[in-house]
PDB file of C-alpha atoms and ligand atoms in Angstrom:
ATOM      1  CA  UNK A  70     -30.411 -26.706 -17.721  1.00 87.00           C
ATOM      2  CA  UNK A  71     -26.842 -27.333 -17.747  1.00 89.00           C
ATOM      3  CA  UNK A  72     -26.247 -26.889 -21.511  1.00 91.00           C
ATOM      4  CA  UNK A  73     -28.643 -23.305 -21.275  1.00 94.00           C
ATOM      5  CA  UNK A  74     -26.484 -22.575 -17.991  1.00 91.00           C
ATOM      6  CA  UNK A  75     -23.509 -23.318 -19.921  1.00 94.00           C
ATOM      7  CA  UNK A  76     -23.967 -21.229 -22.522  1.00 95.00           C
ATOM      8  CA  UNK A  77     -24.917 -18.559 -19.913  1.00 94.00           C
ATOM      9  CA  UNK A  78     -21.862 -17.755 -18.127  1.00 93.00           C
ATOM     10  CA  UNK A  79     -19.261 -19.050 -20.993  1.00 95.00           C
ATOM     11  CA  UNK A  80     -21.177 -15.645 -22.414  1.00 95.00           C
ATOM     12  CA  UNK A  81     -21.137 -13.737 -19.355  1.00 93.00           C
ATOM     13  CA  UNK A  82     -17.079 -15.164 -18.501  1.00 94.00           C
ATOM     14  CA  UNK A  83     -16.278 -13.695 -22.079  1.00 95.00           C
ATOM     15  CA  UNK A  84     -17.771 -10.175 -21.542  1.00 93.00           C
ATOM     16  CA  UNK A  85     -15.665  -9.978 -18.633  1.00 93.00           C
ATOM     17  CA  UNK A  86     -12.928 -11.003 -20.350  1.00 94.00           C
ATOM     18  CA  UNK A  87     -12.661  -8.371 -23.526  1.00 92.00           C
ATOM     19  CA  UNK A  88     -14.532  -5.782 -20.962  1.00 91.00           C
ATOM     20  CA  UNK A  89     -12.083  -5.667 -18.297  1.00 93.00           C
ATOM     21  CA  UNK A  90      -9.136  -6.586 -20.279  1.00 93.00           C
ATOM     22  CA  UNK A  91     -10.154  -3.704 -22.655  1.00 91.00           C
ATOM     23  CA  UNK A  92     -10.611  -0.611 -19.902  1.00 90.00           C
ATOM     24  CA  UNK A  93      -6.631  -1.906 -18.996  1.00 92.00           C
ATOM     25  CA  UNK A  94      -5.775  -1.785 -22.347  1.00 91.00           C
ATOM     26  CA  UNK A  95      -7.294   1.700 -23.295  1.00 89.00           C
ATOM     27  CA  UNK A  96      -5.841   3.155 -19.442  1.00 90.00           C
ATOM     28  CA  UNK A  97      -2.242   1.934 -20.690  1.00 91.00           C
ATOM     29  CA  UNK A  98      -1.949   3.193 -23.982  1.00 89.00           C
ATOM     30  CA  UNK A  99      -4.285   6.886 -23.581  1.00 86.00           C
ATOM     31  CA  UNK A 100      -1.895   9.127 -21.578  1.00 85.00           C
ATOM     32  CA  UNK A 101      -5.592  11.680 -21.673  1.00 84.00           C
ATOM     33  CA  UNK A 102      -6.200   8.475 -18.820  1.00 84.00           C
ATOM     34  CA  UNK A 103      -2.846   8.707 -16.924  1.00 88.00           C
ATOM     35  CA  UNK A 104      -4.192   9.653 -13.098  1.00 87.00           C
ATOM     36  CA  UNK A 105      -4.183   8.557 -10.247  1.00 90.00           C
ATOM     37  CA  UNK A 106      -7.712   7.243 -10.447  1.00 88.00           C
ATOM     38  CA  UNK A 107      -7.656   6.482 -13.795  1.00 90.00           C
ATOM     39  CA  UNK A 108      -4.912   3.961 -12.352  1.00 91.00           C
ATOM     40  CA  UNK A 109      -6.805   2.482  -9.419  1.00 91.00           C
ATOM     41  CA  UNK A 110      -9.699   1.940 -12.068  1.00 90.00           C
ATOM     42  CA  UNK A 111      -7.133  -0.432 -14.935  1.00 92.00           C
ATOM     43  CA  UNK A 112      -6.157  -2.241 -11.327  1.00 94.00           C
ATOM     44  CA  UNK A 113      -9.718  -2.490 -10.198  1.00 92.00           C
ATOM     45  CA  UNK A 114     -10.228  -4.387 -13.605  1.00 93.00           C
ATOM     46  CA  UNK A 115      -7.058  -6.246 -13.636  1.00 94.00           C
ATOM     47  CA  UNK A 116      -8.522  -7.939 -10.529  1.00 94.00           C
ATOM     48  CA  UNK A 117     -11.831  -8.738 -11.595  1.00 92.00           C
ATOM     49  CA  UNK A 118      -9.999 -10.242 -14.322  1.00 93.00           C
ATOM     50  CA  UNK A 119      -8.634 -13.169 -11.570  1.00 93.00           C
ATOM     51  CA  UNK A 120     -11.536 -12.726  -9.467  1.00 90.00           C
ATOM     52  CA  UNK A 121     -13.757 -14.161 -12.438  1.00 90.00           C
ATOM     53  CA  UNK A 122     -11.580 -16.305 -14.008  1.00 93.00           C
ATOM     54  CA  UNK A 123      -9.850 -18.358 -10.016  1.00 92.00           C
ATOM     55  CA  UNK A 124     -13.917 -19.900 -10.010  1.00 90.00           C
ATOM     56  CA  UNK A 125     -15.661 -19.120 -13.413  1.00 92.00           C
ATOM     57  CA  UNK A 126     -13.433 -21.156 -15.819  1.00 93.00           C
ATOM     58  CA  UNK A 127     -14.342 -24.268 -13.785  1.00 92.00           C
ATOM     59  CA  UNK A 128     -17.634 -24.145 -13.192  1.00 91.00           C
ATOM     60  CA  UNK A 129     -18.372 -23.684 -16.834  1.00 92.00           C
ATOM     61  CA  UNK A 130     -16.398 -26.464 -17.521  1.00 92.00           C
ATOM     62  CA  UNK A 131     -18.409 -28.955 -15.223  1.00 92.00           C
ATOM     63  CA  UNK A 132     -21.526 -28.197 -16.487  1.00 91.00           C
ATOM     64  CA  UNK A 133     -20.581 -29.941 -19.976  1.00 91.00           C
ATOM     65  CA  UNK A 134     -19.056 -32.886 -16.967  1.00 89.00           C
ATOM     66  CA  UNK A 135     -21.881 -35.992 -15.499  1.00 87.00           C
ATOM     67  CA  UNK A 136     -18.853 -36.266 -13.023  1.00 87.00           C
ATOM     68  CA  UNK A 137     -17.902 -32.555 -11.649  1.00 88.00           C
ATOM     69  CA  UNK A 138     -15.070 -33.744  -9.590  1.00 90.00           C
ATOM     70  CA  UNK A 139     -12.314 -31.453  -7.933  1.00 90.00           C
ATOM     71  CA  UNK A 140      -8.960 -32.094  -6.704  1.00 90.00           C
ATOM     72  CA  UNK A 141      -7.629 -31.782  -3.632  1.00 89.00           C
ATOM     73  CA  UNK A 142      -5.368 -29.271  -4.743  1.00 90.00           C
ATOM     74  CA  UNK A 143      -7.762 -27.507  -7.161  1.00 91.00           C
ATOM     75  CA  UNK A 144      -9.599 -27.482  -4.475  1.00 91.00           C
ATOM     76  CA  UNK A 145      -6.644 -25.602  -1.909  1.00 92.00           C
ATOM     77  CA  UNK A 146      -5.733 -23.431  -5.383  1.00 92.00           C
ATOM     78  CA  UNK A 147      -9.407 -21.634  -5.064  1.00 92.00           C
ATOM     79  CA  UNK A 148      -9.375 -20.649  -1.781  1.00 91.00           C
ATOM     80  CA  UNK A 149      -6.377 -19.927  -1.310  1.00 93.00           C
ATOM     81  CA  UNK A 150      -6.492 -17.832  -4.961  1.00 93.00           C
ATOM     82  CA  UNK A 151     -10.582 -16.279  -4.325  1.00 91.00           C
ATOM     83  CA  UNK A 152      -9.142 -15.073  -0.838  1.00 91.00           C
ATOM     84  CA  UNK A 153      -6.632 -13.606  -2.635  1.00 94.00           C
ATOM     85  CA  UNK A 154      -7.686 -12.220  -5.020  1.00 94.00           C
ATOM     86  CA  UNK A 155     -10.622 -11.520  -3.097  1.00 91.00           C
ATOM     87  CA  UNK A 156      -8.945  -9.228   0.203  1.00 91.00           C
ATOM     88  CA  UNK A 157      -7.158  -7.164  -2.315  1.00 93.00           C
ATOM     89  CA  UNK A 158     -10.126  -5.895  -3.978  1.00 91.00           C
ATOM     90  CA  UNK A 159     -11.540  -4.964  -0.661  1.00 90.00           C
ATOM     91  CA  UNK A 160      -8.474  -2.950  -0.155  1.00 93.00           C
ATOM     92  CA  UNK A 161      -8.673  -1.685  -2.878  1.00 93.00           C
ATOM     93  CA  UNK A 162     -11.178  -0.173  -3.116  1.00 90.00           C
ATOM     94  CA  UNK A 163     -11.280   1.068   0.264  1.00 92.00           C
ATOM     95  CA  UNK A 164      -7.713   2.712  -1.668  1.00 93.00           C
ATOM     96  CA  UNK A 165     -10.303   4.188  -4.349  1.00 90.00           C
ATOM     97  CA  UNK A 166     -12.398   6.016  -2.267  1.00 90.00           C
ATOM     98  CA  UNK A 167      -9.383   7.049  -0.870  1.00 91.00           C
ATOM     99  CA  UNK A 168      -8.378   8.857  -4.008  1.00 91.00           C
ATOM    100  CA  UNK A 169     -12.173  10.095  -4.600  1.00 88.00           C
ATOM    101  CA  UNK A 170     -11.575  11.706  -1.229  1.00 89.00           C
ATOM    102  CA  UNK A 171      -8.429  13.351  -1.195  1.00 91.00           C
ATOM    103  CA  UNK A 172     -10.188  14.770  -5.052  1.00 88.00           C
ATOM    104  CA  UNK A 173     -13.315  15.653  -3.850  1.00 85.00           C
ATOM    105  CA  UNK A 174     -12.353  17.376  -0.273  1.00 86.00           C
ATOM    106  CA  UNK A 175      -8.783  18.266  -0.139  1.00 87.00           C
ATOM    107  CA  UNK A 176      -8.461  19.134  -4.015  1.00 86.00           C
ATOM    108  CA  UNK A 177      -5.925  22.077  -3.622  1.00 89.00           C
ATOM    109  CA  UNK A 178      -3.371  19.178  -2.364  1.00 90.00           C
ATOM    110  CA  UNK A 179      -4.324  16.382  -4.471  1.00 90.00           C
ATOM    111  CA  UNK A 180      -1.472  16.113  -6.386  1.00 88.00           C
ATOM    112  CA  UNK A 181       0.935  16.552  -3.009  1.00 90.00           C
ATOM    113  CA  UNK A 182      -1.083  13.251  -1.383  1.00 89.00           C
ATOM    114  CA  UNK A 183      -2.112  10.864  -4.594  1.00 88.00           C
ATOM    115  CA  UNK A 184       1.980  11.497  -6.291  1.00 88.00           C
ATOM    116  CA  UNK A 185       2.778   8.575  -8.345  1.00 87.00           C
ATOM    117  CA  UNK A 186       4.756   7.244  -5.526  1.00 90.00           C
ATOM    118  CA  UNK A 187       1.900   6.868  -2.989  1.00 90.00           C
ATOM    119  CA  UNK A 188      -0.139   5.486  -5.727  1.00 91.00           C
ATOM    120  CA  UNK A 189       1.920   2.566  -6.365  1.00 92.00           C
ATOM    121  CA  UNK A 190       3.104   2.141  -2.762  1.00 94.00           C
ATOM    122  CA  UNK A 191      -1.395   1.747  -1.870  1.00 93.00           C
ATOM    123  CA  UNK A 192      -1.132  -0.714  -4.729  1.00 93.00           C
ATOM    124  CA  UNK A 193       1.703  -3.036  -3.121  1.00 95.00           C
ATOM    125  CA  UNK A 194      -0.170  -2.646  -0.091  1.00 93.00           C
ATOM    126  CA  UNK A 195      -4.140  -3.993  -1.511  1.00 91.00           C
ATOM    127  CA  UNK A 196      -1.836  -6.905  -2.314  1.00 94.00           C
ATOM    128  CA  UNK A 197       0.260  -8.071   0.324  1.00 95.00           C
ATOM    129  CA  UNK A 198      -3.271  -7.208   2.569  1.00 94.00           C
ATOM    130  CA  UNK A 199      -5.076  -9.919   0.261  1.00 94.00           C
ATOM    131  CA  UNK A 200      -1.703 -12.093   0.168  1.00 95.00           C
ATOM    132  CA  UNK A 201      -1.242 -12.086   4.435  1.00 94.00           C
ATOM    133  CA  UNK A 202      -4.499 -12.625   4.801  1.00 92.00           C
ATOM    134  CA  UNK A 203      -5.632 -15.884   1.816  1.00 93.00           C
ATOM    135  CA  UNK A 204      -2.098 -17.189   3.380  1.00 93.00           C
ATOM    136  CA  UNK A 205      -3.249 -16.725   6.842  1.00 90.00           C
ATOM    137  CA  UNK A 206      -6.326 -18.526   6.352  1.00 89.00           C
ATOM    138  CA  UNK A 207      -4.229 -21.525   3.751  1.00 90.00           C
ATOM    139  CA  UNK A 208      -2.038 -22.303   7.127  1.00 89.00           C
ATOM    140  CA  UNK A 209      -4.831 -23.646   9.540  1.00 86.00           C
ATOM    141  CA  UNK A 210      -7.060 -25.084   6.555  1.00 87.00           C
ATOM    142  CA  UNK A 211      -4.040 -27.544   4.417  1.00 86.00           C
ATOM    143  CA  UNK A 212      -3.310 -29.357   8.278  1.00 85.00           C
ATOM    144  CA  UNK A 213      -7.279 -30.316   9.131  1.00 85.00           C
ATOM    145  CA  UNK A 214      -8.133 -33.836   8.921  1.00 86.00           C
ATOM    146  CA  UNK A 215     -10.000 -34.322   6.069  1.00 85.00           C
ATOM    147  CA  UNK A 216     -11.539 -38.348   5.863  1.00 83.00           C
ATOM    148  CA  UNK A 217     -15.024 -38.505   6.029  1.00 73.00           C
ATOM    149  CA  UNK A 218     -17.856 -36.815   2.843  1.00 77.00           C
ATOM    150  CA  UNK A 219     -16.289 -35.243   0.035  1.00 82.00           C
ATOM    151  CA  UNK A 220     -19.380 -32.889  -1.160  1.00 85.00           C
ATOM    152  CA  UNK A 221     -19.364 -29.744  -1.089  1.00 84.00           C
ATOM    153  CA  UNK A 222     -22.764 -28.308  -2.074  1.00 82.00           C
ATOM    154  CA  UNK A 223     -21.997 -25.385  -4.705  1.00 83.00           C
ATOM    155  CA  UNK A 224     -19.861 -24.441  -7.542  1.00 84.00           C
ATOM    156  CA  UNK A 225     -16.259 -24.176  -6.381  1.00 86.00           C
ATOM    157  CA  UNK A 226     -14.559 -24.627  -2.562  1.00 88.00           C
ATOM    158  CA  UNK A 227     -14.846 -22.278   0.140  1.00 84.00           C
ATOM    159  CA  UNK A 228     -14.043 -21.376   2.951  1.00 84.00           C
ATOM    160  CA  UNK A 229     -17.150 -22.251   5.021  1.00 82.00           C
ATOM    161  CA  UNK A 230     -18.025 -25.786   3.380  1.00 83.00           C
ATOM    162  CA  UNK A 231     -14.465 -27.431   3.087  1.00 85.00           C
ATOM    163  CA  UNK A 232     -13.907 -26.261   6.336  1.00 84.00           C
ATOM    164  CA  UNK A 233     -17.072 -28.616   7.393  1.00 82.00           C
ATOM    165  CA  UNK A 234     -16.006 -31.810   5.588  1.00 85.00           C
ATOM    166  CA  UNK A 235     -12.779 -32.234   8.424  1.00 84.00           C
ATOM    167  CA  UNK A 236     -13.307 -34.668  10.989  1.00 83.00           C
ATOM    168  CA  UNK A 237     -13.736 -32.456  13.843  1.00 78.00           C
ATOM    169  CA  UNK A 238     -15.547 -30.503  15.672  1.00 76.00           C
ATOM    170  CA  UNK A 239     -16.194 -27.414  13.199  1.00 71.00           C
ATOM    171  CA  UNK A 240     -17.846 -25.410  15.219  1.00 75.00           C
ATOM    172  CA  UNK A 241     -15.266 -23.014  16.274  1.00 80.00           C
ATOM    173  CA  UNK A 242     -12.602 -23.255  13.808  1.00 79.00           C
ATOM    174  CA  UNK A 243     -15.121 -22.094  11.327  1.00 78.00           C
ATOM    175  CA  UNK A 244     -16.358 -18.852  13.393  1.00 79.00           C
ATOM    176  CA  UNK A 245     -12.182 -17.749  13.357  1.00 80.00           C
ATOM    177  CA  UNK A 246     -12.410 -18.731   9.798  1.00 79.00           C
ATOM    178  CA  UNK A 247     -15.038 -16.946   8.703  1.00 79.00           C
ATOM    179  CA  UNK A 248     -13.708 -13.933  11.222  1.00 81.00           C
ATOM    180  CA  UNK A 249     -10.280 -13.729   9.554  1.00 82.00           C
ATOM    181  CA  UNK A 250     -12.506 -12.873   6.455  1.00 84.00           C
ATOM    182  CA  UNK A 251     -14.626 -11.285   8.063  1.00 85.00           C
ATOM    183  CA  UNK A 252     -12.557  -8.356   9.752  1.00 87.00           C
ATOM    184  CA  UNK A 253     -11.140  -7.452   7.398  1.00 89.00           C
ATOM    185  CA  UNK A 254     -14.838  -7.125   5.222  1.00 88.00           C
ATOM    186  CA  UNK A 255     -15.744  -4.612   8.729  1.00 88.00           C
ATOM    187  CA  UNK A 256     -12.991  -2.950   8.432  1.00 91.00           C
ATOM    188  CA  UNK A 257     -13.085  -2.562   4.674  1.00 91.00           C
ATOM    189  CA  UNK A 258     -16.536  -1.681   4.713  1.00 90.00           C
ATOM    190  CA  UNK A 259     -16.666   0.853   7.989  1.00 91.00           C
ATOM    191  CA  UNK A 260     -13.259   3.030   6.022  1.00 92.00           C
ATOM    192  CA  UNK A 261     -15.533   3.359   2.488  1.00 91.00           C
ATOM    193  CA  UNK A 262     -18.937   4.597   4.937  1.00 88.00           C
ATOM    194  CA  UNK A 263     -16.342   6.918   6.563  1.00 91.00           C
ATOM    195  CA  UNK A 264     -14.779   8.115   3.253  1.00 90.00           C
ATOM    196  CA  UNK A 265     -18.095   8.722   1.041  1.00 88.00           C
ATOM    197  CA  UNK A 266     -19.751  10.079   4.453  1.00 88.00           C
ATOM    198  CA  UNK A 267     -16.839  12.707   3.976  1.00 88.00           C
ATOM    199  CA  UNK A 268     -17.171  13.721   0.288  1.00 86.00           C
ATOM    200  CA  UNK A 269     -21.086  13.041   0.578  1.00 84.00           C
ATOM    201  CA  UNK A 270     -20.930  15.897   2.986  1.00 85.00           C
ATOM    202  CA  UNK A 271     -18.679  17.886   0.926  1.00 83.00           C
ATOM    203  CA  UNK A 272     -20.520  17.481  -1.977  1.00 80.00           C
ATOM    204  CA  UNK A 273     -23.926  18.945  -0.783  1.00 76.00           C
ATOM    205  CA  UNK A 274     -22.327  21.787   0.543  1.00 79.00           C
ATOM    206  CA  UNK A 275     -21.093  23.040  -3.203  1.00 74.00           C
ATOM    207  CA  UNK A 276     -24.079  22.509  -5.068  1.00 66.00           C
ATOM    208  CA  UNK A 277     -21.985  22.854  -8.594  1.00 70.00           C
ATOM    209  CA  UNK A 278     -21.359  21.405 -11.480  1.00 71.00           C
ATOM    210  CA  UNK A 279     -18.482  20.058 -10.713  1.00 70.00           C
ATOM    211  CA  UNK A 280     -19.883  18.932  -7.340  1.00 73.00           C
ATOM    212  CA  UNK A 281     -22.886  16.912  -9.420  1.00 74.00           C
ATOM    213  CA  UNK A 282     -19.934  15.306 -11.973  1.00 74.00           C
ATOM    214  CA  UNK A 283     -18.187  13.803  -8.379  1.00 75.00           C
ATOM    215  CA  UNK A 284     -21.592  13.156  -7.491  1.00 77.00           C
ATOM    216  CA  UNK A 285     -22.119  11.078  -9.999  1.00 76.00           C
ATOM    217  CA  UNK A 286     -18.314   9.623  -9.484  1.00 75.00           C
ATOM    218  CA  UNK A 287     -19.438   8.307  -6.558  1.00 79.00           C
ATOM    219  CA  UNK A 288     -22.080   6.435  -7.059  1.00 81.00           C
ATOM    220  CA  UNK A 289     -21.096   4.485  -9.659  1.00 79.00           C
ATOM    221  CA  UNK A 290     -18.381   3.651  -6.774  1.00 80.00           C
ATOM    222  CA  UNK A 291     -20.801   3.098  -3.734  1.00 84.00           C
ATOM    223  CA  UNK A 292     -22.549   0.648  -6.118  1.00 83.00           C
ATOM    224  CA  UNK A 293     -19.899  -1.607  -6.637  1.00 82.00           C
ATOM    225  CA  UNK A 294     -19.101  -1.218  -3.576  1.00 84.00           C
ATOM    226  CA  UNK A 295     -22.298  -2.807  -2.637  1.00 85.00           C
ATOM    227  CA  UNK A 296     -22.845  -5.250  -5.087  1.00 83.00           C
ATOM    228  CA  UNK A 297     -19.606  -6.346  -3.847  1.00 83.00           C
ATOM    229  CA  UNK A 298     -19.654  -5.833   0.022  1.00 84.00           C
ATOM    230  CA  UNK A 299     -22.976  -7.351  -0.208  1.00 83.00           C
ATOM    231  CA  UNK A 300     -22.685 -10.959  -0.532  1.00 82.00           C
ATOM    232  CA  UNK A 301     -18.995 -11.235   1.312  1.00 81.00           C
ATOM    233  CA  UNK A 302     -20.860  -9.543   4.701  1.00 81.00           C
ATOM    234  CA  UNK A 303     -23.618 -12.442   4.254  1.00 80.00           C
ATOM    235  CA  UNK A 304     -21.425 -14.749   4.090  1.00 78.00           C
ATOM    236  CA  UNK A 305     -18.826 -14.218   6.218  1.00 76.00           C
ATOM    237  CA  UNK A 306     -19.435 -11.697   8.516  1.00 74.00           C
ATOM    238  CA  UNK A 307     -23.063 -13.151   8.994  1.00 72.00           C
ATOM    239  CA  UNK A 308     -23.871 -16.106   7.371  1.00 71.00           C
ATOM    240  CA  UNK A 309     -27.524 -17.540   7.128  1.00 70.00           C
ATOM    241  CA  UNK A 310     -26.310 -21.051   5.696  1.00 72.00           C
ATOM    242  CA  UNK A 311     -29.204 -21.323   3.511  1.00 77.00           C
ATOM    243  CA  UNK A 312     -27.713 -23.360   0.810  1.00 75.00           C
ATOM    244  CA  UNK A 313     -29.025 -22.312  -2.366  1.00 79.00           C
ATOM    245  CA  UNK A 314     -28.900 -18.508  -0.500  1.00 80.00           C
ATOM    246  CA  UNK A 315     -25.149 -18.591  -0.128  1.00 79.00           C
ATOM    247  CA  UNK A 316     -24.218 -20.364  -3.628  1.00 81.00           C
ATOM    248  CA  UNK A 317     -26.408 -17.715  -4.827  1.00 82.00           C
ATOM    249  CA  UNK A 318     -23.914 -15.629  -3.218  1.00 82.00           C
ATOM    250  CA  UNK A 319     -21.167 -16.744  -4.543  1.00 82.00           C
ATOM    251  CA  UNK A 320     -21.787 -16.903  -7.791  1.00 83.00           C
ATOM    252  CA  UNK A 321     -22.564 -13.402  -7.374  1.00 82.00           C
ATOM    253  CA  UNK A 322     -19.704 -12.169  -6.806  1.00 79.00           C
ATOM    254  CA  UNK A 323     -17.160 -14.251  -8.386  1.00 83.00           C
ATOM    255  CA  UNK A 324     -19.789 -13.317 -12.036  1.00 87.00           C
ATOM    256  CA  UNK A 325     -21.553 -10.361 -11.661  1.00 85.00           C
ATOM    257  CA  UNK A 326     -19.652  -7.778  -9.627  1.00 85.00           C
ATOM    258  CA  UNK A 327     -16.663  -8.693 -12.737  1.00 88.00           C
ATOM    259  CA  UNK A 328     -19.004  -8.453 -15.047  1.00 87.00           C
ATOM    260  CA  UNK A 329     -21.245  -4.642 -13.870  1.00 83.00           C
ATOM    261  CA  UNK A 330     -17.723  -2.711 -12.558  1.00 80.00           C
ATOM    262  CA  UNK A 331     -16.815  -2.469 -16.156  1.00 79.00           C
ATOM    263  CA  UNK A 332     -20.400  -1.497 -16.976  1.00 80.00           C
ATOM    264  CA  UNK A 333     -21.247   1.338 -14.108  1.00 79.00           C
ATOM    265  CA  UNK A 334     -17.739   2.620 -15.167  1.00 71.00           C
ATOM    266  CA  UNK A 335     -16.616   2.630 -18.305  1.00 68.00           C
ATOM    267  CA  UNK A 336     -20.859   3.919 -19.454  1.00 65.00           C
ATOM    268  CA  UNK A 337     -21.000   6.820 -17.345  1.00 70.00           C
ATOM    269  CA  UNK A 338     -17.592   7.820 -17.202  1.00 78.00           C
ATOM    270  CA  UNK A 339     -16.883  10.036 -20.070  1.00 80.00           C
ATOM    271  CA  UNK A 340     -12.919  10.216 -20.408  1.00 82.00           C
ATOM    272  CA  UNK A 341     -13.195   6.566 -20.711  1.00 82.00           C
ATOM    273  CA  UNK A 342     -16.059   7.048 -23.861  1.00 84.00           C
ATOM    274  CA  UNK A 343     -14.413   9.680 -24.991  1.00 86.00           C
ATOM    275  CA  UNK A 344     -11.072   7.393 -25.086  1.00 85.00           C
ATOM    276  CA  UNK A 345     -13.380   4.243 -26.550  1.00 83.00           C
ATOM    277  CA  UNK A 346     -13.624   7.008 -29.648  1.00 85.00           C
ATOM    278  CA  UNK A 347     -10.145   7.587 -30.113  1.00 84.00           C
ATOM    279  CA  UNK A 348      -9.571   3.678 -30.068  1.00 81.00           C
ATOM    280  CA  UNK A 349     -11.323   3.286 -33.230  1.00 80.00           C
ATOM    281  CA  UNK A 350     -10.969   5.904 -34.876  1.00 81.00           C
ATOM    282  CA  UNK A 351      -7.017   5.074 -34.252  1.00 77.00           C
ATOM    283  CA  UNK A 352      -7.914   1.962 -35.837  1.00 73.00           C
ATOM    284  CA  UNK A 353      -9.945   3.083 -39.038  1.00 74.00           C
ATOM    285  CA  UNK A 354      -6.949   5.595 -39.812  1.00 69.00           C
ATOM    286  CA  UNK A 355      -3.680   4.532 -37.609  1.00 63.00           C
ATOM    287  CA  UNK A 356      -2.506   8.151 -38.938  1.00 65.00           C
ATOM    288  CA  UNK A 357      -5.227   9.618 -36.541  1.00 59.00           C
ATOM    289  CA  UNK A 358      -3.549  10.755 -33.104  1.00 58.00           C
ATOM    290  CA  UNK A 359      -4.065   8.533 -29.933  1.00 54.00           C
TER     291      UNK A 359
HETATM  292  C1  NAG B 625      -1.787  -0.093 -11.191  1.00 88.54           C
HETATM  293  O1  NAG B 625      -1.552   1.010 -10.515  1.00 88.54           O
HETATM  294  C2  NAG B 625      -0.444   1.497 -10.564  1.00 88.54           C
HETATM  295  C3  NAG B 625      -0.013   2.436  -9.783  1.00 88.54           C
HETATM  296  O2  NAG B 625      -0.868   3.922 -10.250  1.00 88.54           O
HETATM  297  C4  NAG B 625       0.008   1.408 -12.401  1.00 88.54           C
HETATM  298  O3  NAG B 625       1.526   1.930 -12.170  1.00 88.54           O
HETATM  299  C5  NAG B 625      -0.241  -0.124 -12.813  1.00 88.54           C
HETATM  300  O4  NAG B 625       0.395   0.166 -14.238  1.00 88.54           O
HETATM  301  C6  NAG B 625      -1.598  -0.015 -12.467  1.00 88.54           C
HETATM  302  N1  NAG B 625      -1.886  -1.747 -13.436  1.00 88.54           N
HETATM  303  C7  NAG B 625      -2.518  -1.249 -13.862  1.00 88.54           C
HETATM  304  C8  NAG B 625      -2.668  -3.275 -14.453  1.00 88.54           C
HETATM  305  O5  NAG B 625      -3.593  -0.401 -14.862  1.00 88.54           O
END
């Protein structure tokens, strides 16, 4: 069973790395795709690449090990980076929704509102929010007294599991720490709901081809949002505390979401497909203009 899982996850991980790296590369080198929407898409792929790289390689090598151990520092690093990158990804999804909201609901002002400067400012913001979120949790968790049992019943270290190992009554602290992630997740989720409601209302009023194109872009976005926020909400906001469900959700948001993002965007997006075609032609005959 462990060897089978090793093969499955190493394959998934290679697809994640290859798929997301391809999207970032295409968007950076293809000047047809130099617009805020594609820059943000490249950022999402970039973030997904890191999100899965924090935990998946360790999980994969553990499948082949008898003793599945992790150092204290390693465990803290996993928590820090999962929350840094994961928190950043939540805010990035809101930024992407805002970009679509401006493009669809205020098309005439799009280029002034989403200027390159504004776009870069938004990108910097999501990194800062992710960093502050992760650091605020790290400051607390690193000071906890750890002396008792050292077993974590999951594939990687996360706050709800690690807090239970501290030699103190950690129930209130656990609620507070989950609240930290919960508030971030719920705020982003509500902002997303608001912008997609506006978008859908606008799209419904204009039933033409442009609207149907906008709708298909938004369905892709909404699918990703549901896939990413669903597990996070069940882990932090509304914990089910059923061990196998928690483990499944943890694997889901760290492996399946980064895998599905490139699939959902690049398979459905015509511009991305065209870019891939140009890229392939260029590879066969470099004289062709890319
Ligand atoms: C992220 O977005 C910014 C701002 O649009 C852009 O300059 C940058 O190249 C993007 N990052 C990646 C990895 O594509």
